[in-house]
Amino acid sequence: MFKVVKYWFQKLLEWKYGSISLPLLSISFPFGKHKSKVVIRTLKNVVLNFCIILQVVVVVVCKFGGKTNENTEERKYVLQVGNENQLADSTLKRLLRSFSELIKKSEKKEPKSLLNLIKENPNKIFQGVRMFDKDDHHVQCSPLKVEYQDCWSLTVVTLTTIAITLPNIEKVKLDNLLKSVRQGLQYVTLVEETLDVNVSIQKAAKILWEEVDFRHKWLGNKLKKIASQVKKDGAQVDTNLQIVQLFLKKATSKIEEGRGSSNICANSMSRVTETIIRDKESHKKLFDELSSRITDIMAACLTNLPQAIAKKCHTSVIEKREESVKGAVKLLGETKEIINILQEDYDIPNMELKDLPFIDKWCAYLSGP
């Protein structure tokens, strides 16, 4: 024997015991208005009682009529309602077919530029994650040292801002980098949002990227104006260094102004530019060096895609679960090739799963002995 869970007739109970507005109640009857309400509500309850009994009978008949499938391997991945432990075979097959079609459809929306960037990256050990910040996770602000957290998307935006401001870079190389970063940030941001990584910094990164990508500014400063302040009578190495130093100067000025998202972005620029200035080897081919670091940082973040996809499938809010699972399936289809490349070709560090979503944890691990 089994118990029919309330879920199957919950809505009918709500209609029965809830206050429902019926058009019939506004009609005049020969007998009093109160009596007419009583009659209609009584009829309503009789009809709903019959519907509840009918619903229970249907559930019982379906329960006894269904056959148990010995292969339950796939059932554990499907949402079960209440205490129902089995799902009709036809429903399960329909879901699997629907998801397979959705994955195939999503594969056609694969981010080609991002995929090529990750595939063609000669460095498969995430060296750029370790290189982007060698300042022991502190930023020098005036005479004080301030503890500061970063996130994947903000670091990518900061490095990209510097890269696209450098002079004498081929337009094709600039366009390819920007296209790859635009595609990459969609998935980097999705990973961060799904895994709840540094929410306030994520928001600052989103605002900054819109400013950089659409208005060609960094915290109100036009990128062209920054580039125009460079003395071009020196070598390319000196010109690149001047750009970095100008960004550091403007970042320091913004930090001194106060807090908020601008302060977060300025801190990111400060620590990144200080690292670049100290790393003299990177000055020679700075654009290529920055592109490599951007690729490594996005790739490191995207190693969390399987974790993000799994979490989207296990959202606790039932009303949002169907859409969340569909979103996870689409994400899997779009990024399946990227996930395969990262897992097969890249040397993913042996870190704890809970630490993988955080860039500062990666830096600490990769910089360790």
mmCIF file of C-alpha atoms in Angstrom:
data_model
loop_
_atom_site.group_PDB
_atom_site.id
_atom_site.type_symbol
_atom_site.label_atom_id
_atom_site.label_comp_id
_atom_site.label_asym_id
_atom_site.label_seq_id
_atom_site.Cartn_x
_atom_site.Cartn_y
_atom_site.Cartn_z
ATOM 1 C CA MET A 1 0.000 0.000 0.000
ATOM 2 C CA PHE A 2 1.064 3.569 -0.457
ATOM 3 C CA LYS A 3 -0.114 7.052 0.432
ATOM 4 C CA VAL A 4 -1.192 9.543 -2.233
ATOM 5 C CA VAL A 5 0.728 12.699 -1.407
ATOM 6 C CA LYS A 6 -1.164 15.975 -1.045
ATOM 7 C CA TYR A 7 0.756 17.515 -3.954
ATOM 8 C CA TRP A 8 -1.557 15.832 -6.479
ATOM 9 C CA PHE A 9 -4.681 17.623 -5.193
ATOM 10 C CA GLN A 10 -3.151 20.605 -3.354
ATOM 11 C CA LYS A 11 -4.566 23.198 -5.788
ATOM 12 C CA LEU A 12 -8.066 21.727 -5.466
ATOM 13 C CA LEU A 13 -7.808 22.025 -1.672
ATOM 14 C CA GLU A 14 -6.733 25.639 -2.016
ATOM 15 C CA TRP A 15 -9.772 26.338 -4.165
ATOM 16 C CA LYS A 16 -12.033 24.562 -1.703
ATOM 17 C CA TYR A 17 -10.853 26.296 1.472
ATOM 18 C CA GLY A 18 -9.636 29.538 -0.056
ATOM 19 C CA SER A 19 -11.624 32.651 -0.728
ATOM 20 C CA ILE A 20 -12.461 32.521 -4.429
ATOM 21 C CA SER A 21 -14.254 35.346 -6.214
ATOM 22 C CA LEU A 22 -17.055 33.951 -8.365
ATOM 23 C CA PRO A 23 -19.082 35.975 -10.936
ATOM 24 C CA LEU A 24 -22.249 34.121 -9.906
ATOM 25 C CA LEU A 25 -22.142 35.757 -6.469
ATOM 26 C CA SER A 26 -23.006 39.143 -8.020
ATOM 27 C CA ILE A 27 -26.262 37.818 -9.611
ATOM 28 C CA SER A 28 -29.588 38.648 -7.874
ATOM 29 C CA PHE A 29 -31.550 35.639 -6.655
ATOM 30 C CA PRO A 30 -35.209 35.503 -5.470
ATOM 31 C CA PHE A 31 -33.975 34.536 -2.024
ATOM 32 C CA GLY A 32 -31.550 36.716 -0.054
ATOM 33 C CA LYS A 33 -27.994 37.529 -1.079
ATOM 34 C CA HIS A 34 -26.507 35.677 1.890
ATOM 35 C CA LYS A 35 -28.510 32.535 1.076
ATOM 36 C CA SER A 36 -27.380 32.677 -2.547
ATOM 37 C CA LYS A 37 -23.731 32.777 -1.407
ATOM 38 C CA VAL A 38 -24.307 29.769 0.850
ATOM 39 C CA VAL A 39 -25.919 27.791 -1.982
ATOM 40 C CA ILE A 40 -23.133 28.589 -4.457
ATOM 41 C CA ARG A 41 -20.351 27.839 -1.974
ATOM 42 C CA THR A 42 -22.030 24.539 -1.078
ATOM 43 C CA LEU A 43 -22.227 23.615 -4.757
ATOM 44 C CA LYS A 44 -18.586 24.654 -5.172
ATOM 45 C CA ASN A 45 -17.505 22.375 -2.322
ATOM 46 C CA VAL A 46 -19.513 19.445 -3.686
ATOM 47 C CA VAL A 47 -17.917 19.833 -7.122
ATOM 48 C CA LEU A 48 -14.406 20.227 -5.686
ATOM 49 C CA ASN A 49 -14.848 17.224 -3.355
ATOM 50 C CA PHE A 50 -15.792 15.146 -6.381
ATOM 51 C CA CYS A 51 -12.740 16.460 -8.277
ATOM 52 C CA ILE A 52 -10.436 15.615 -5.351
ATOM 53 C CA ILE A 53 -11.790 12.059 -5.149
ATOM 54 C CA LEU A 54 -11.477 11.684 -8.924
ATOM 55 C CA GLN A 55 -7.882 12.946 -8.826
ATOM 56 C CA VAL A 56 -6.957 10.468 -6.080
ATOM 57 C CA VAL A 57 -8.530 7.610 -8.076
ATOM 58 C CA VAL A 58 -6.567 8.618 -11.198
ATOM 59 C CA VAL A 59 -3.282 8.705 -9.248
ATOM 60 C CA VAL A 60 -3.975 5.291 -7.692
ATOM 61 C CA VAL A 61 -4.879 3.727 -11.047
ATOM 62 C CA CYS A 62 -1.745 5.164 -12.654
ATOM 63 C CA LYS A 63 0.339 3.894 -9.766
ATOM 64 C CA PHE A 64 -0.903 0.327 -10.033
ATOM 65 C CA GLY A 65 -0.918 0.390 -13.828
ATOM 66 C CA GLY A 66 2.709 1.508 -14.150
ATOM 67 C CA LYS A 67 5.572 -0.968 -14.422
ATOM 68 C CA THR A 68 8.852 -0.653 -12.553
ATOM 69 C CA ASN A 69 11.932 -0.270 -14.715
ATOM 70 C CA GLU A 70 14.859 -2.188 -13.321
ATOM 71 C CA ASN A 71 17.308 0.323 -14.815
ATOM 72 C CA THR A 72 17.011 3.257 -12.393
ATOM 73 C CA GLU A 73 20.403 4.727 -13.141
ATOM 74 C CA GLU A 74 18.955 7.713 -14.992
ATOM 75 C CA ARG A 75 16.009 8.259 -12.644
ATOM 76 C CA LYS A 76 18.122 9.698 -9.840
ATOM 77 C CA TYR A 77 18.935 12.674 -12.067
ATOM 78 C CA VAL A 78 15.273 13.543 -12.644
ATOM 79 C CA LEU A 79 13.222 15.758 -10.333
ATOM 80 C CA GLN A 80 10.836 13.633 -8.242
ATOM 81 C CA VAL A 81 7.631 15.128 -6.850
ATOM 82 C CA GLY A 82 6.992 14.649 -3.145
ATOM 83 C CA ASN A 83 7.481 11.034 -2.174
ATOM 84 C CA GLU A 84 7.087 9.693 -5.701
ATOM 85 C CA ASN A 85 10.121 7.485 -6.318
ATOM 86 C CA GLN A 86 9.399 6.427 -9.854
ATOM 87 C CA LEU A 87 8.757 8.313 -13.057
ATOM 88 C CA ALA A 88 6.756 7.016 -15.999
ATOM 89 C CA ASP A 89 9.046 5.585 -18.662
ATOM 90 C CA SER A 90 7.472 7.696 -21.386
ATOM 91 C CA THR A 91 8.053 10.883 -19.381
ATOM 92 C CA LEU A 92 11.672 9.971 -18.674
ATOM 93 C CA LYS A 93 12.354 9.153 -22.324
ATOM 94 C CA ARG A 94 10.699 12.377 -23.415
ATOM 95 C CA LEU A 95 12.869 14.389 -21.010
ATOM 96 C CA LEU A 96 16.068 12.685 -22.163
ATOM 97 C CA ARG A 97 15.141 13.223 -25.808
ATOM 98 C CA SER A 98 14.313 16.866 -25.118
ATOM 99 C CA PHE A 99 17.620 17.453 -23.315
ATOM 100 C CA SER A 100 19.601 15.700 -26.062
ATOM 101 C CA GLU A 101 17.990 17.928 -28.687
ATOM 102 C CA LEU A 102 18.658 21.004 -26.553
ATOM 103 C CA ILE A 103 22.336 20.060 -26.185
ATOM 104 C CA LYS A 104 22.704 19.573 -29.964
ATOM 105 C CA LYS A 105 21.008 22.907 -30.597
ATOM 106 C CA SER A 106 23.250 24.639 -28.046
ATOM 107 C CA GLU A 107 26.395 23.139 -29.586
ATOM 108 C CA LYS A 108 25.731 25.306 -32.649
ATOM 109 C CA LYS A 109 26.108 28.388 -30.403
ATOM 110 C CA GLU A 110 29.583 27.353 -29.292
ATOM 111 C CA PRO A 111 31.817 30.420 -28.587
ATOM 112 C CA LYS A 112 34.328 29.866 -31.409
ATOM 113 C CA SER A 113 36.698 32.735 -30.602
ATOM 114 C CA LEU A 114 36.950 31.760 -26.937
ATOM 115 C CA LEU A 115 37.379 28.097 -27.855
ATOM 116 C CA ASN A 116 40.228 28.891 -30.256
ATOM 117 C CA LEU A 117 41.920 31.138 -27.699
ATOM 118 C CA ILE A 118 41.894 28.369 -25.080
ATOM 119 C CA LYS A 119 42.812 25.646 -27.579
ATOM 120 C CA GLU A 120 45.767 27.548 -29.089
ATOM 121 C CA ASN A 121 47.152 28.772 -25.767
ATOM 122 C CA PRO A 122 50.746 27.419 -25.590
ATOM 123 C CA ASN A 123 50.749 27.659 -21.803
ATOM 124 C CA LYS A 124 48.632 24.904 -20.277
ATOM 125 C CA ILE A 125 49.741 25.316 -16.642
ATOM 126 C CA PHE A 126 47.817 28.517 -15.802
ATOM 127 C CA GLN A 127 51.026 30.498 -15.448
ATOM 128 C CA GLY A 128 49.126 33.716 -16.127
ATOM 129 C CA VAL A 129 47.056 33.250 -12.968
ATOM 130 C CA ARG A 130 50.211 33.209 -10.879
ATOM 131 C CA MET A 131 51.853 36.022 -12.859
ATOM 132 C CA PHE A 132 49.048 38.576 -12.829
ATOM 133 C CA ASP A 133 49.552 39.419 -9.153
ATOM 134 C CA LYS A 134 52.744 38.926 -7.192
ATOM 135 C CA ASP A 135 51.948 41.363 -4.400
ATOM 136 C CA ASP A 136 50.780 38.876 -1.787
ATOM 137 C CA HIS A 137 47.142 39.970 -2.194
ATOM 138 C CA HIS A 138 47.690 43.502 -0.869
ATOM 139 C CA VAL A 139 47.512 46.822 -2.629
ATOM 140 C CA GLN A 140 49.758 49.738 -1.767
ATOM 141 C CA CYS A 141 47.518 52.746 -1.176
ATOM 142 C CA SER A 142 49.255 55.880 0.140
ATOM 143 C CA PRO A 143 51.254 54.792 3.199
ATOM 144 C CA LEU A 144 48.730 52.083 4.158
ATOM 145 C CA LYS A 145 48.340 48.494 2.985
ATOM 146 C CA VAL A 146 44.735 47.481 2.384
ATOM 147 C CA GLU A 147 43.507 43.906 2.324
ATOM 148 C CA TYR A 148 41.739 43.397 -0.965
ATOM 149 C CA GLN A 149 39.824 40.634 -2.725
ATOM 150 C CA ASP A 150 39.588 40.151 -6.455
ATOM 151 C CA CYS A 151 37.428 38.102 -8.792
ATOM 152 C CA TRP A 152 37.982 36.497 -12.180
ATOM 153 C CA SER A 153 35.879 38.901 -14.233
ATOM 154 C CA LEU A 154 37.359 42.084 -12.745
ATOM 155 C CA THR A 155 40.905 40.866 -13.357
ATOM 156 C CA VAL A 156 40.068 40.010 -16.985
ATOM 157 C CA VAL A 157 38.482 43.443 -17.519
ATOM 158 C CA THR A 158 41.477 45.216 -15.946
ATOM 159 C CA LEU A 159 44.048 43.362 -18.060
ATOM 160 C CA THR A 160 41.963 43.832 -21.224
ATOM 161 C CA THR A 161 41.682 47.579 -20.564
ATOM 162 C CA ILE A 162 45.473 47.895 -20.511
ATOM 163 C CA ALA A 163 45.910 45.637 -23.568
ATOM 164 C CA ILE A 164 43.514 47.556 -25.845
ATOM 165 C CA THR A 165 45.063 50.910 -24.853
ATOM 166 C CA LEU A 166 48.586 49.911 -25.932
ATOM 167 C CA PRO A 167 49.734 51.694 -29.116
ATOM 168 C CA ASN A 168 50.872 50.164 -32.411
ATOM 169 C CA ILE A 169 48.902 46.918 -32.046
ATOM 170 C CA GLU A 170 47.492 45.314 -35.198
ATOM 171 C CA LYS A 171 43.731 45.819 -35.512
ATOM 172 C CA VAL A 172 43.192 42.116 -36.234
ATOM 173 C CA LYS A 173 44.911 41.137 -32.988
ATOM 174 C CA LEU A 174 42.905 43.714 -31.029
ATOM 175 C CA ASP A 175 39.600 42.604 -32.558
ATOM 176 C CA ASN A 176 40.325 38.920 -31.915
ATOM 177 C CA LEU A 177 41.192 39.603 -28.287
ATOM 178 C CA LEU A 178 38.075 41.718 -27.727
ATOM 179 C CA LYS A 179 35.800 39.119 -29.346
ATOM 180 C CA SER A 180 37.296 36.345 -27.215
ATOM 181 C CA VAL A 181 37.008 38.397 -24.024
ATOM 182 C CA ARG A 182 33.379 39.315 -24.774
ATOM 183 C CA GLN A 183 32.520 35.638 -25.193
ATOM 184 C CA GLY A 184 34.644 34.571 -22.243
ATOM 185 C CA LEU A 185 33.185 37.093 -19.811
ATOM 186 C CA GLN A 186 29.687 35.736 -20.457
ATOM 187 C CA TYR A 187 30.726 32.355 -19.061
ATOM 188 C CA VAL A 188 33.123 33.713 -16.429
ATOM 189 C CA THR A 189 30.327 35.907 -15.046
ATOM 190 C CA LEU A 190 27.869 33.008 -15.181
ATOM 191 C CA VAL A 191 30.259 30.800 -13.180
ATOM 192 C CA GLU A 192 30.778 33.541 -10.582
ATOM 193 C CA GLU A 193 27.047 34.251 -10.253
ATOM 194 C CA THR A 194 26.108 30.569 -10.018
ATOM 195 C CA LEU A 195 28.755 29.836 -7.380
ATOM 196 C CA ASP A 196 28.128 33.143 -5.507
ATOM 197 C CA VAL A 197 31.726 34.323 -5.797
ATOM 198 C CA ASN A 198 32.416 37.859 -4.463
ATOM 199 C CA VAL A 199 29.063 39.324 -5.510
ATOM 200 C CA SER A 200 29.916 43.001 -4.869
ATOM 201 C CA ILE A 201 33.117 42.738 -6.935
ATOM 202 C CA GLN A 202 31.196 40.984 -9.748
ATOM 203 C CA LYS A 203 28.822 43.954 -9.962
ATOM 204 C CA ALA A 204 31.737 46.395 -10.102
ATOM 205 C CA ALA A 205 33.320 44.326 -12.897
ATOM 206 C CA LYS A 206 30.068 44.337 -14.920
ATOM 207 C CA ILE A 207 29.739 48.114 -14.683
ATOM 208 C CA LEU A 208 33.398 48.622 -15.585
ATOM 209 C CA TRP A 209 33.274 46.282 -18.594
ATOM 210 C CA GLU A 210 30.254 48.118 -20.037
ATOM 211 C CA GLU A 211 32.192 51.371 -19.687
ATOM 212 C CA VAL A 212 35.336 49.933 -21.294
ATOM 213 C CA ASP A 213 33.632 47.994 -24.100
ATOM 214 C CA PHE A 214 30.897 50.442 -25.116
ATOM 215 C CA ARG A 215 32.198 53.871 -24.093
ATOM 216 C CA HIS A 216 35.939 53.162 -24.374
ATOM 217 C CA LYS A 217 36.596 54.654 -20.961
ATOM 218 C CA TRP A 218 38.081 53.453 -17.671
ATOM 219 C CA LEU A 219 36.430 55.056 -14.613
ATOM 220 C CA GLY A 220 35.577 58.141 -16.653
ATOM 221 C CA ASN A 221 38.982 58.397 -18.352
ATOM 222 C CA LYS A 222 38.936 58.065 -22.145
ATOM 223 C CA LEU A 223 41.319 55.343 -23.279
ATOM 224 C CA LYS A 224 42.346 57.392 -26.328
ATOM 225 C CA LYS A 225 43.223 60.316 -24.070
ATOM 226 C CA ILE A 226 45.398 58.082 -21.890
ATOM 227 C CA ALA A 227 47.162 56.752 -25.003
ATOM 228 C CA SER A 228 47.679 60.304 -26.316
ATOM 229 C CA GLN A 229 49.631 61.289 -23.187
ATOM 230 C CA VAL A 230 52.434 58.876 -24.066
ATOM 231 C CA LYS A 231 55.714 60.308 -25.370
ATOM 232 C CA LYS A 232 56.202 58.424 -28.634
ATOM 233 C CA ASP A 233 59.832 59.327 -29.283
ATOM 234 C CA GLY A 234 61.056 56.301 -27.307
ATOM 235 C CA ALA A 235 61.106 52.576 -28.012
ATOM 236 C CA GLN A 236 57.953 50.410 -27.988
ATOM 237 C CA VAL A 237 58.993 48.995 -24.603
ATOM 238 C CA ASP A 238 59.116 52.497 -23.095
ATOM 239 C CA THR A 239 55.770 53.405 -24.682
ATOM 240 C CA ASN A 240 54.074 50.341 -23.211
ATOM 241 C CA LEU A 241 55.545 51.062 -19.798
ATOM 242 C CA GLN A 242 54.278 54.641 -19.943
ATOM 243 C CA ILE A 243 50.715 53.380 -20.550
ATOM 244 C CA VAL A 244 50.955 51.081 -17.537
ATOM 245 C CA GLN A 245 52.368 53.878 -15.370
ATOM 246 C CA LEU A 246 49.570 56.240 -16.437
ATOM 247 C CA PHE A 247 46.949 53.665 -15.424
ATOM 248 C CA LEU A 248 48.697 53.211 -12.071
ATOM 249 C CA LYS A 249 48.705 56.971 -11.492
ATOM 250 C CA LYS A 250 44.992 57.288 -12.285
ATOM 251 C CA ALA A 251 44.186 54.224 -10.140
ATOM 252 C CA THR A 252 46.047 55.688 -7.161
ATOM 253 C CA SER A 253 44.106 58.933 -7.573
ATOM 254 C CA LYS A 254 40.767 57.059 -7.639
ATOM 255 C CA ILE A 255 41.690 55.014 -4.560
ATOM 256 C CA GLU A 256 42.330 58.195 -2.583
ATOM 257 C CA GLU A 257 38.882 59.561 -3.524
ATOM 258 C CA GLY A 258 36.935 57.013 -1.471
ATOM 259 C CA ARG A 259 35.024 53.741 -1.587
ATOM 260 C CA GLY A 260 32.431 52.057 -3.775
ATOM 261 C CA SER A 261 32.705 50.215 -7.080
ATOM 262 C CA SER A 262 35.202 52.759 -8.460
ATOM 263 C CA ASN A 263 37.495 52.056 -5.527
ATOM 264 C CA ILE A 264 37.240 48.299 -6.145
ATOM 265 C CA CYS A 265 38.151 48.744 -9.824
ATOM 266 C CA ALA A 266 40.973 51.156 -9.002
ATOM 267 C CA ASN A 267 42.440 48.700 -6.498
ATOM 268 C CA SER A 268 42.401 45.997 -9.168
ATOM 269 C CA MET A 269 44.182 48.278 -11.641
ATOM 270 C CA SER A 270 46.716 49.306 -8.999
ATOM 271 C CA ARG A 271 47.774 45.793 -8.088
ATOM 272 C CA VAL A 272 47.874 44.616 -11.713
ATOM 273 C CA THR A 273 49.929 47.575 -12.985
ATOM 274 C CA GLU A 274 52.366 47.338 -10.074
ATOM 275 C CA THR A 275 52.932 43.688 -10.944
ATOM 276 C CA ILE A 276 53.517 44.487 -14.632
ATOM 277 C CA ILE A 277 55.983 47.273 -13.793
ATOM 278 C CA ARG A 278 58.030 44.926 -11.591
ATOM 279 C CA ASP A 279 58.025 42.172 -14.233
ATOM 280 C CA LYS A 280 60.430 43.791 -16.698
ATOM 281 C CA GLU A 281 60.517 40.755 -18.993
ATOM 282 C CA SER A 282 56.856 41.308 -19.861
ATOM 283 C CA HIS A 283 57.500 44.836 -21.196
ATOM 284 C CA LYS A 284 59.035 43.611 -24.478
ATOM 285 C CA LYS A 285 55.875 42.027 -25.891
ATOM 286 C CA LEU A 286 53.327 43.377 -23.449
ATOM 287 C CA PHE A 287 50.231 42.859 -25.609
ATOM 288 C CA ASP A 288 51.053 39.180 -26.159
ATOM 289 C CA GLU A 289 51.901 38.787 -22.476
ATOM 290 C CA LEU A 290 48.610 40.357 -21.390
ATOM 291 C CA SER A 291 46.658 38.239 -23.907
ATOM 292 C CA SER A 292 48.285 35.108 -22.496
ATOM 293 C CA ARG A 293 47.431 36.084 -18.916
ATOM 294 C CA ILE A 294 43.840 36.899 -19.869
ATOM 295 C CA THR A 295 43.517 33.477 -21.529
ATOM 296 C CA ASP A 296 44.949 31.665 -18.500
ATOM 297 C CA ILE A 297 42.670 33.504 -16.083
ATOM 298 C CA MET A 298 39.519 32.833 -18.110
ATOM 299 C CA ALA A 299 40.552 29.184 -18.592
ATOM 300 C CA ALA A 300 41.169 28.761 -14.856
ATOM 301 C CA CYS A 301 37.749 30.189 -14.040
ATOM 302 C CA LEU A 302 36.056 27.968 -16.628
ATOM 303 C CA THR A 303 37.431 24.820 -14.970
ATOM 304 C CA ASN A 304 34.491 25.498 -12.615
ATOM 305 C CA LEU A 305 31.916 25.024 -15.395
ATOM 306 C CA PRO A 306 31.033 21.420 -14.375
ATOM 307 C CA GLN A 307 30.500 22.606 -10.798
ATOM 308 C CA ALA A 308 28.317 25.513 -11.973
ATOM 309 C CA ILE A 309 26.259 23.262 -14.268
ATOM 310 C CA ALA A 310 25.679 20.773 -11.440
ATOM 311 C CA LYS A 311 24.576 23.539 -9.074
ATOM 312 C CA LYS A 312 22.081 24.910 -11.596
ATOM 313 C CA CYS A 313 20.533 21.422 -11.753
ATOM 314 C CA HIS A 314 20.100 21.293 -7.981
ATOM 315 C CA THR A 315 18.457 24.634 -7.249
ATOM 316 C CA SER A 316 16.221 24.349 -4.169
ATOM 317 C CA VAL A 317 13.395 26.544 -5.521
ATOM 318 C CA ILE A 318 11.027 24.140 -7.297
ATOM 319 C CA GLU A 319 9.325 26.916 -9.292
ATOM 320 C CA LYS A 320 12.676 27.891 -10.840
ATOM 321 C CA ARG A 321 14.114 24.396 -11.185
ATOM 322 C CA GLU A 322 12.807 23.604 -14.672
ATOM 323 C CA GLU A 323 14.238 26.803 -16.172
ATOM 324 C CA SER A 324 17.450 26.344 -14.210
ATOM 325 C CA VAL A 325 17.925 22.793 -15.528
ATOM 326 C CA LYS A 326 17.243 23.953 -19.087
ATOM 327 C CA GLY A 327 19.818 26.693 -18.584
ATOM 328 C CA ALA A 328 22.315 24.105 -17.347
ATOM 329 C CA VAL A 329 21.691 21.883 -20.383
ATOM 330 C CA LYS A 330 22.184 24.836 -22.755
ATOM 331 C CA LEU A 331 25.373 25.790 -20.932
ATOM 332 C CA LEU A 332 26.659 22.224 -21.246
ATOM 333 C CA GLY A 333 25.967 22.192 -24.976
ATOM 334 C CA GLU A 334 27.716 25.518 -25.561
ATOM 335 C CA THR A 335 30.798 24.747 -23.449
ATOM 336 C CA LYS A 336 31.201 20.969 -23.802
ATOM 337 C CA GLU A 337 34.253 21.303 -26.072
ATOM 338 C CA ILE A 338 35.867 23.883 -23.773
ATOM 339 C CA ILE A 339 35.351 21.614 -20.758
ATOM 340 C CA ASN A 340 36.926 18.686 -22.638
ATOM 341 C CA ILE A 341 39.986 20.744 -23.645
ATOM 342 C CA LEU A 342 40.502 22.055 -20.112
ATOM 343 C CA GLN A 343 40.207 18.597 -18.565
ATOM 344 C CA GLU A 344 42.351 16.800 -21.161
ATOM 345 C CA ASP A 345 45.014 19.338 -22.172
ATOM 346 C CA TYR A 346 45.446 21.637 -19.180
ATOM 347 C CA ASP A 347 47.226 20.820 -15.947
ATOM 348 C CA ILE A 348 44.449 21.636 -13.459
ATOM 349 C CA PRO A 349 45.911 22.018 -9.942
ATOM 350 C CA ASN A 350 44.975 19.466 -7.314
ATOM 351 C CA MET A 351 43.023 21.929 -5.173
ATOM 352 C CA GLU A 352 39.994 21.346 -2.980
ATOM 353 C CA LEU A 353 36.719 21.709 -4.892
ATOM 354 C CA LYS A 354 35.514 24.498 -2.596
ATOM 355 C CA ASP A 355 38.637 26.583 -3.385
ATOM 356 C CA LEU A 356 38.479 26.325 -7.190
ATOM 357 C CA PRO A 357 35.960 29.188 -7.706
ATOM 358 C CA PHE A 358 38.269 31.758 -6.061
ATOM 359 C CA ILE A 359 41.106 33.468 -7.922
ATOM 360 C CA ASP A 360 42.981 34.343 -4.719
ATOM 361 C CA LYS A 361 43.002 30.636 -3.753
ATOM 362 C CA TRP A 362 44.508 29.796 -7.143
ATOM 363 C CA CYS A 363 47.175 32.489 -6.740
ATOM 364 C CA ALA A 364 48.101 31.233 -3.285
ATOM 365 C CA TYR A 365 48.256 27.601 -4.468
ATOM 366 C CA LEU A 366 50.259 28.298 -7.643
ATOM 367 C CA SER A 367 52.657 30.637 -5.837
ATOM 368 C CA GLY A 368 53.269 28.136 -3.046
ATOM 369 C CA PRO A 369 56.296 25.833 -2.700
#
